[in-house]
PDB file of C-alpha atoms in Angstrom:
ATOM      1  CA  UNK A1339      -9.089 -14.460 -16.591  1.00 59.00           C
ATOM      2  CA  UNK A1340      -9.515 -11.175 -18.440  1.00 69.00           C
ATOM      3  CA  UNK A1341     -12.915  -9.881 -19.503  1.00 73.00           C
ATOM      4  CA  UNK A1342     -14.530  -6.451 -19.549  1.00 69.00           C
ATOM      5  CA  UNK A1343     -15.747  -6.681 -15.965  1.00 73.00           C
ATOM      6  CA  UNK A1344     -12.417  -7.885 -14.607  1.00 85.00           C
ATOM      7  CA  UNK A1345     -10.542  -5.319 -16.678  1.00 92.00           C
ATOM      8  CA  UNK A1346     -12.537  -2.604 -14.921  1.00 92.00           C
ATOM      9  CA  UNK A1347     -11.316  -3.942 -11.573  1.00 94.00           C
ATOM     10  CA  UNK A1348      -7.712  -4.022 -12.733  1.00 96.00           C
ATOM     11  CA  UNK A1349      -7.960  -0.550 -14.252  1.00 97.00           C
ATOM     12  CA  UNK A1350      -9.326   0.767 -10.954  1.00 96.00           C
ATOM     13  CA  UNK A1351      -6.254  -0.671  -9.236  1.00 97.00           C
ATOM     14  CA  UNK A1352      -3.983   0.978 -11.797  1.00 98.00           C
ATOM     15  CA  UNK A1353      -5.656   4.370 -11.370  1.00 98.00           C
ATOM     16  CA  UNK A1354      -5.684   4.175  -7.587  1.00 97.00           C
ATOM     17  CA  UNK A1355      -2.031   3.168  -7.402  1.00 98.00           C
ATOM     18  CA  UNK A1356      -1.096   5.848  -9.920  1.00 98.00           C
ATOM     19  CA  UNK A1357      -2.650   8.653  -7.884  1.00 98.00           C
ATOM     20  CA  UNK A1358      -1.240   7.290  -4.634  1.00 98.00           C
ATOM     21  CA  UNK A1359       2.341   7.219  -5.954  1.00 98.00           C
ATOM     22  CA  UNK A1360       1.944  10.416  -7.959  1.00 98.00           C
ATOM     23  CA  UNK A1361       0.890  12.518  -4.997  1.00 97.00           C
ATOM     24  CA  UNK A1362       2.767  10.635  -2.275  1.00 97.00           C
ATOM     25  CA  UNK A1363       6.130  10.388  -4.002  1.00 98.00           C
ATOM     26  CA  UNK A1364       5.463  13.725  -5.681  1.00 97.00           C
ATOM     27  CA  UNK A1365       5.340  15.391  -2.276  1.00 95.00           C
ATOM     28  CA  UNK A1366       8.684  13.782  -1.428  1.00 96.00           C
ATOM     29  CA  UNK A1367      10.193  15.061  -4.671  1.00 96.00           C
ATOM     30  CA  UNK A1368       8.952  18.582  -3.968  1.00 94.00           C
ATOM     31  CA  UNK A1369      10.486  18.491  -0.489  1.00 93.00           C
ATOM     32  CA  UNK A1370      13.754  17.324  -2.029  1.00 93.00           C
ATOM     33  CA  UNK A1371      13.871  19.939  -4.795  1.00 94.00           C
ATOM     34  CA  UNK A1372      12.328  22.915  -3.009  1.00 90.00           C
ATOM     35  CA  UNK A1373      13.780  23.886   0.380  1.00 82.00           C
ATOM     36  CA  UNK A1374      10.716  26.068   1.057  1.00 83.00           C
ATOM     37  CA  UNK A1375       8.343  23.117   0.721  1.00 82.00           C
ATOM     38  CA  UNK A1376       7.427  21.689   4.107  1.00 77.00           C
ATOM     39  CA  UNK A1377       8.228  17.996   4.293  1.00 74.00           C
ATOM     40  CA  UNK A1378       6.042  17.796   7.378  1.00 84.00           C
ATOM     41  CA  UNK A1379       3.019  17.504   5.125  1.00 92.00           C
ATOM     42  CA  UNK A1380       4.291  14.329   3.438  1.00 95.00           C
ATOM     43  CA  UNK A1381       2.600  11.847   5.844  1.00 96.00           C
ATOM     44  CA  UNK A1382      -0.654  13.801   5.566  1.00 96.00           C
ATOM     45  CA  UNK A1383      -0.508  13.672   1.769  1.00 96.00           C
ATOM     46  CA  UNK A1384       0.181   9.922   1.767  1.00 97.00           C
ATOM     47  CA  UNK A1385      -2.697   9.244   4.137  1.00 97.00           C
ATOM     48  CA  UNK A1386      -5.015  11.667   2.382  1.00 97.00           C
ATOM     49  CA  UNK A1387      -4.543  10.303  -1.117  1.00 97.00           C
ATOM     50  CA  UNK A1388      -5.043   6.727   0.119  1.00 97.00           C
ATOM     51  CA  UNK A1389      -8.328   7.731   1.779  1.00 97.00           C
ATOM     52  CA  UNK A1390      -9.518   9.591  -1.298  1.00 96.00           C
ATOM     53  CA  UNK A1391      -8.789   6.724  -3.663  1.00 97.00           C
ATOM     54  CA  UNK A1392     -10.419   4.169  -1.339  1.00 96.00           C
ATOM     55  CA  UNK A1393     -13.634   6.169  -1.479  1.00 95.00           C
ATOM     56  CA  UNK A1394     -13.203   6.691  -5.233  1.00 95.00           C
ATOM     57  CA  UNK A1395     -12.682   3.115  -6.434  1.00 94.00           C
ATOM     58  CA  UNK A1396     -12.928   0.906  -3.356  1.00 92.00           C
ATOM     59  CA  UNK A1397     -16.423  -0.177  -4.368  1.00 91.00           C
ATOM     60  CA  UNK A1398     -15.016  -1.336  -7.708  1.00 93.00           C
ATOM     61  CA  UNK A1399     -11.843  -3.257  -6.914  1.00 93.00           C
ATOM     62  CA  UNK A1400     -11.534  -3.246  -3.135  1.00 92.00           C
ATOM     63  CA  UNK A1401      -8.828  -0.550  -3.351  1.00 94.00           C
ATOM     64  CA  UNK A1402      -5.751  -2.656  -2.664  1.00 96.00           C
ATOM     65  CA  UNK A1403      -3.186  -0.441  -4.481  1.00 97.00           C
ATOM     66  CA  UNK A1404      -0.534  -2.691  -2.968  1.00 97.00           C
ATOM     67  CA  UNK A1405       0.744  -6.159  -3.952  1.00 98.00           C
ATOM     68  CA  UNK A1406       1.292  -6.998  -0.265  1.00 98.00           C
ATOM     69  CA  UNK A1407      -2.386  -6.302   0.426  1.00 97.00           C
ATOM     70  CA  UNK A1408      -3.487  -8.344  -2.573  1.00 97.00           C
ATOM     71  CA  UNK A1409      -1.351 -11.333  -1.598  1.00 97.00           C
ATOM     72  CA  UNK A1410      -2.556 -11.101   2.000  1.00 96.00           C
ATOM     73  CA  UNK A1411      -6.197 -11.047   0.913  1.00 96.00           C
ATOM     74  CA  UNK A1412      -5.518 -14.138  -1.205  1.00 96.00           C
ATOM     75  CA  UNK A1413      -3.905 -15.929   1.744  1.00 95.00           C
ATOM     76  CA  UNK A1414      -6.908 -14.929   3.847  1.00 91.00           C
ATOM     77  CA  UNK A1415      -9.216 -16.249   1.099  1.00 90.00           C
ATOM     78  CA  UNK A1416     -10.741 -12.845   0.350  1.00 90.00           C
ATOM     79  CA  UNK A1417      -9.741 -12.785  -3.333  1.00 91.00           C
ATOM     80  CA  UNK A1418      -9.434 -15.519  -5.927  1.00 91.00           C
ATOM     81  CA  UNK A1419      -6.014 -16.673  -7.112  1.00 92.00           C
ATOM     82  CA  UNK A1420      -7.010 -15.924 -10.729  1.00 90.00           C
ATOM     83  CA  UNK A1421      -7.109 -12.195  -9.960  1.00 93.00           C
ATOM     84  CA  UNK A1422      -3.943 -11.903  -7.892  1.00 95.00           C
ATOM     85  CA  UNK A1423      -1.487 -11.701 -10.794  1.00 95.00           C
ATOM     86  CA  UNK A1424      -3.509  -9.127 -12.704  1.00 96.00           C
ATOM     87  CA  UNK A1425      -4.031  -6.995  -9.594  1.00 97.00           C
ATOM     88  CA  UNK A1426      -0.298  -6.918  -8.937  1.00 97.00           C
ATOM     89  CA  UNK A1427       0.563  -6.287 -12.597  1.00 97.00           C
ATOM     90  CA  UNK A1428      -1.779  -3.309 -12.870  1.00 97.00           C
ATOM     91  CA  UNK A1429      -0.642  -1.913  -9.510  1.00 98.00           C
ATOM     92  CA  UNK A1430       2.972  -1.948 -10.673  1.00 98.00           C
ATOM     93  CA  UNK A1431       2.015  -0.400 -14.019  1.00 98.00           C
ATOM     94  CA  UNK A1432       0.148   2.374 -12.197  1.00 98.00           C
ATOM     95  CA  UNK A1433       3.173   3.084 -10.010  1.00 98.00           C
ATOM     96  CA  UNK A1434       5.506   3.093 -13.042  1.00 98.00           C
ATOM     97  CA  UNK A1435       3.249   5.552 -14.849  1.00 98.00           C
ATOM     98  CA  UNK A1436       3.320   7.811 -11.785  1.00 98.00           C
ATOM     99  CA  UNK A1437       7.132   7.771 -11.703  1.00 98.00           C
ATOM    100  CA  UNK A1438       7.166   8.405 -15.447  1.00 98.00           C
ATOM    101  CA  UNK A1439       4.966  11.451 -14.831  1.00 98.00           C
ATOM    102  CA  UNK A1440       7.438  12.640 -12.205  1.00 98.00           C
ATOM    103  CA  UNK A1441      10.228  12.305 -14.770  1.00 98.00           C
ATOM    104  CA  UNK A1442       8.236  14.315 -17.312  1.00 98.00           C
ATOM    105  CA  UNK A1443       7.493  17.067 -14.788  1.00 97.00           C
ATOM    106  CA  UNK A1444      10.764  17.317 -12.840  1.00 97.00           C
ATOM    107  CA  UNK A1445      13.333  15.465 -14.926  1.00 96.00           C
ATOM    108  CA  UNK A1446      15.623  12.876 -13.414  1.00 95.00           C
ATOM    109  CA  UNK A1447      17.766  14.853 -10.967  1.00 94.00           C
ATOM    110  CA  UNK A1448      16.024  13.640  -7.825  1.00 96.00           C
ATOM    111  CA  UNK A1449      15.314  10.392  -6.001  1.00 96.00           C
ATOM    112  CA  UNK A1450      11.757   9.909  -7.349  1.00 97.00           C
ATOM    113  CA  UNK A1451      10.665   9.348  -3.750  1.00 96.00           C
ATOM    114  CA  UNK A1452      12.592   6.089  -3.640  1.00 97.00           C
ATOM    115  CA  UNK A1453      12.576   4.114  -0.415  1.00 96.00           C
ATOM    116  CA  UNK A1454      15.900   3.721   1.376  1.00 94.00           C
ATOM    117  CA  UNK A1455      17.385   3.453   4.844  1.00 94.00           C
ATOM    118  CA  UNK A1456      20.606   4.479   6.516  1.00 87.00           C
ATOM    119  CA  UNK A1457      20.222   2.288   9.599  1.00 85.00           C
ATOM    120  CA  UNK A1458      21.370  -1.321   9.811  1.00 93.00           C
ATOM    121  CA  UNK A1459      19.520  -3.826   7.677  1.00 96.00           C
ATOM    122  CA  UNK A1460      17.993  -5.648  10.648  1.00 97.00           C
ATOM    123  CA  UNK A1461      16.314  -2.503  11.938  1.00 97.00           C
ATOM    124  CA  UNK A1462      15.029  -1.649   8.464  1.00 97.00           C
ATOM    125  CA  UNK A1463      13.482  -5.091   8.071  1.00 97.00           C
ATOM    126  CA  UNK A1464      11.888  -4.863  11.517  1.00 98.00           C
ATOM    127  CA  UNK A1465      10.407  -1.416  10.830  1.00 97.00           C
ATOM    128  CA  UNK A1466       8.966  -2.384   7.435  1.00 98.00           C
ATOM    129  CA  UNK A1467       7.584  -5.625   8.862  1.00 98.00           C
ATOM    130  CA  UNK A1468       5.947  -3.814  11.776  1.00 98.00           C
ATOM    131  CA  UNK A1469       4.452  -1.036   9.663  1.00 98.00           C
ATOM    132  CA  UNK A1470       3.109  -3.514   7.094  1.00 98.00           C
ATOM    133  CA  UNK A1471       1.674  -5.676   9.867  1.00 98.00           C
ATOM    134  CA  UNK A1472      -0.131  -2.687  11.399  1.00 97.00           C
ATOM    135  CA  UNK A1473      -1.473  -1.499   8.051  1.00 98.00           C
ATOM    136  CA  UNK A1474      -2.842  -4.892   7.026  1.00 97.00           C
ATOM    137  CA  UNK A1475      -4.254  -5.535  10.500  1.00 97.00           C
ATOM    138  CA  UNK A1476      -6.286  -2.321  10.183  1.00 96.00           C
ATOM    139  CA  UNK A1477      -7.287  -3.024   6.570  1.00 95.00           C
ATOM    140  CA  UNK A1478      -8.513  -6.502   7.450  1.00 94.00           C
ATOM    141  CA  UNK A1479     -10.439  -5.257  10.465  1.00 92.00           C
ATOM    142  CA  UNK A1480     -12.295  -2.379   8.818  1.00 91.00           C
ATOM    143  CA  UNK A1481     -12.649  -3.729   5.279  1.00 86.00           C
ATOM    144  CA  UNK A1482     -13.546  -7.398   5.758  1.00 80.00           C
ATOM    145  CA  UNK A1483     -15.303  -7.653   9.123  1.00 75.00           C
ATOM    146  CA  UNK A1484     -19.040  -6.977   8.890  1.00 73.00           C
ATOM    147  CA  UNK A1485     -19.028  -5.809  12.508  1.00 80.00           C
ATOM    148  CA  UNK A1486     -16.817  -2.827  11.665  1.00 70.00           C
ATOM    149  CA  UNK A1487     -18.192   0.531  10.535  1.00 65.00           C
ATOM    150  CA  UNK A1488     -17.413   0.195   6.850  1.00 68.00           C
ATOM    151  CA  UNK A1489     -18.168   3.822   6.011  1.00 76.00           C
ATOM    152  CA  UNK A1490     -15.077   4.866   7.946  1.00 85.00           C
ATOM    153  CA  UNK A1491     -12.737   2.331   6.322  1.00 89.00           C
ATOM    154  CA  UNK A1492     -11.126   4.946   4.089  1.00 92.00           C
ATOM    155  CA  UNK A1493     -10.488   7.279   7.002  1.00 94.00           C
ATOM    156  CA  UNK A1494      -9.104   4.500   9.208  1.00 95.00           C
ATOM    157  CA  UNK A1495      -6.792   3.102   6.531  1.00 96.00           C
ATOM    158  CA  UNK A1496      -5.627   6.512   5.324  1.00 96.00           C
ATOM    159  CA  UNK A1497      -4.955   7.609   8.905  1.00 96.00           C
ATOM    160  CA  UNK A1498      -2.926   4.451   9.484  1.00 97.00           C
ATOM    161  CA  UNK A1499      -0.842   5.139   6.383  1.00 97.00           C
ATOM    162  CA  UNK A1500      -0.263   8.699   7.597  1.00 96.00           C
ATOM    163  CA  UNK A1501       0.749   7.586  11.086  1.00 96.00           C
ATOM    164  CA  UNK A1502       3.100   4.932   9.700  1.00 97.00           C
ATOM    165  CA  UNK A1503       4.653   7.484   7.354  1.00 96.00           C
ATOM    166  CA  UNK A1504       5.074   9.973  10.199  1.00 95.00           C
ATOM    167  CA  UNK A1505       6.939   7.500  12.410  1.00 95.00           C
ATOM    168  CA  UNK A1506       8.557   5.217   9.825  1.00 95.00           C
ATOM    169  CA  UNK A1507       9.329   7.805   7.174  1.00 94.00           C
ATOM    170  CA  UNK A1508      12.571   9.025   8.752  1.00 93.00           C
ATOM    171  CA  UNK A1509      13.687   5.417   9.256  1.00 95.00           C
ATOM    172  CA  UNK A1510      12.847   3.565   6.032  1.00 96.00           C
ATOM    173  CA  UNK A1511      10.594   5.971   4.086  1.00 95.00           C
ATOM    174  CA  UNK A1512       7.706   3.758   5.285  1.00 96.00           C
ATOM    175  CA  UNK A1513       7.016   1.841   2.098  1.00 96.00           C
ATOM    176  CA  UNK A1514       4.670  -0.983   3.194  1.00 97.00           C
ATOM    177  CA  UNK A1515       4.060  -1.462  -0.524  1.00 98.00           C
ATOM    178  CA  UNK A1516       6.260  -3.246  -3.118  1.00 98.00           C
ATOM    179  CA  UNK A1517       4.713  -1.389  -6.080  1.00 98.00           C
ATOM    180  CA  UNK A1518       5.317   1.967  -4.413  1.00 98.00           C
ATOM    181  CA  UNK A1519       9.002   1.046  -3.987  1.00 98.00           C
ATOM    182  CA  UNK A1520       9.586  -0.694  -7.332  1.00 98.00           C
ATOM    183  CA  UNK A1521       8.707   2.221  -9.594  1.00 98.00           C
ATOM    184  CA  UNK A1522      10.864   4.937  -7.951  1.00 98.00           C
ATOM    185  CA  UNK A1523      13.729   2.442  -7.591  1.00 98.00           C
ATOM    186  CA  UNK A1524      13.688   1.693 -11.317  1.00 97.00           C
ATOM    187  CA  UNK A1525      13.586   5.369 -12.320  1.00 97.00           C
ATOM    188  CA  UNK A1526      16.228   6.432  -9.798  1.00 96.00           C
ATOM    189  CA  UNK A1527      18.457   3.421 -10.410  1.00 95.00           C
ATOM    190  CA  UNK A1528      18.639   2.717  -6.663  1.00 91.00           C
ATOM    191  CA  UNK A1529      17.978  -1.034  -6.697  1.00 96.00           C
ATOM    192  CA  UNK A1530      20.360  -2.298  -4.004  1.00 95.00           C
ATOM    193  CA  UNK A1531      17.872  -2.205  -1.126  1.00 96.00           C
ATOM    194  CA  UNK A1532      14.774  -2.933  -3.198  1.00 97.00           C
ATOM    195  CA  UNK A1533      14.490  -6.603  -2.217  1.00 97.00           C
ATOM    196  CA  UNK A1534      13.778  -5.600   1.379  1.00 97.00           C
ATOM    197  CA  UNK A1535      10.862  -3.425   0.254  1.00 97.00           C
ATOM    198  CA  UNK A1536       9.437  -6.265  -1.832  1.00 98.00           C
ATOM    199  CA  UNK A1537       9.730  -9.194   0.565  1.00 98.00           C
ATOM    200  CA  UNK A1538       9.267  -7.617   4.000  1.00 98.00           C
ATOM    201  CA  UNK A1539       5.936  -5.820   3.388  1.00 98.00           C
ATOM    202  CA  UNK A1540       4.434  -9.028   1.992  1.00 98.00           C
ATOM    203  CA  UNK A1541       5.439 -11.041   5.057  1.00 98.00           C
ATOM    204  CA  UNK A1542       4.311  -8.320   7.452  1.00 98.00           C
ATOM    205  CA  UNK A1543       0.977  -7.852   5.694  1.00 98.00           C
ATOM    206  CA  UNK A1544       0.251 -11.591   5.615  1.00 97.00           C
ATOM    207  CA  UNK A1545       0.908 -11.801   9.347  1.00 98.00           C
ATOM    208  CA  UNK A1546      -1.312  -8.786  10.000  1.00 97.00           C
ATOM    209  CA  UNK A1547      -4.206 -10.359   8.104  1.00 96.00           C
ATOM    210  CA  UNK A1548      -3.822 -13.754   9.743  1.00 96.00           C
ATOM    211  CA  UNK A1549      -3.533 -12.350  13.263  1.00 96.00           C
ATOM    212  CA  UNK A1550      -6.722 -10.317  12.830  1.00 94.00           C
ATOM    213  CA  UNK A1551      -8.518 -13.355  11.455  1.00 91.00           C
ATOM    214  CA  UNK A1552      -7.371 -15.339  14.473  1.00 92.00           C
ATOM    215  CA  UNK A1553      -8.541 -12.861  17.104  1.00 91.00           C
ATOM    216  CA  UNK A1554     -11.768 -11.937  15.297  1.00 86.00           C
ATOM    217  CA  UNK A1555     -13.146 -15.482  15.377  1.00 68.00           C
ATOM    218  CA  UNK A1556     -12.630 -16.952  18.857  1.00 58.00           C
ATOM    219  CA  UNK A1557     -13.328 -20.648  19.224  1.00 49.00           C
ATOM    220  CA  UNK A1558     -15.639 -19.932  22.159  1.00 51.00           C
ATOM    221  CA  UNK A1559     -17.265 -16.572  21.403  1.00 47.00           C
ATOM    222  CA  UNK A1560     -18.855 -14.768  24.321  1.00 48.00           C
ATOM    223  CA  UNK A1561     -22.537 -13.962  24.381  1.00 43.00           C
ATOM    224  CA  UNK A1562     -21.939 -10.335  23.494  1.00 44.00           C
ATOM    225  CA  UNK A1563     -19.871 -11.187  20.402  1.00 38.00           C
ATOM    226  CA  UNK A1564     -21.850 -10.687  17.196  1.00 40.00           C
ATOM    227  CA  UNK A1565     -21.169 -11.399  13.561  1.00 40.00           C
ATOM    228  CA  UNK A1566     -18.194 -13.681  14.010  1.00 41.00           C
ATOM    229  CA  UNK A1567     -17.407 -15.522  10.795  1.00 37.00           C
TER     230      UNK A1567
END
């Protein structure tokens, strides 16, 4: 369903995803093209831009910026099925526009921040699954549980993205996000490994959401447990 109110939600997702990919992948492009640019800041930039955009538009759309997050929220019954397709569509469009901006600024002689791995495929799948699980576990805990301190959701989620990028970046570029991987892959022409970065984050994120839901609502809550759904 598309109306003015829903369009505002979808546009917020497009803008948030655009800025996330623009600055995150942009920092990777700068590190690739400029030897004097410190790549050590890349995880900080990824985490920082996610935090900033959560506080900017999270109150509008929920600040998913990630098809894996959107699908996981649908599985967890936190978003209606009617919105899932539009959320994902606008997220991918936002990422594509960011990669297009990178092309306009720096041309096409770089990787566009594309996700890739040099290890064996099994390790890559495990890493992306684990990182996506951790990210969605944190998102579900701080963004959907009324017992959590919601004001710090942006900091918690952005910090998690930064930590995952710091550890997983050298291994798989730490995607955790199909839209973030699709756009640079299309512009760079590196599509061989893309299926891993589409399927694995979705599975990992779904598991992260479901595991948090399971542990957050015990069948026999103790007396000091409050706010269980």
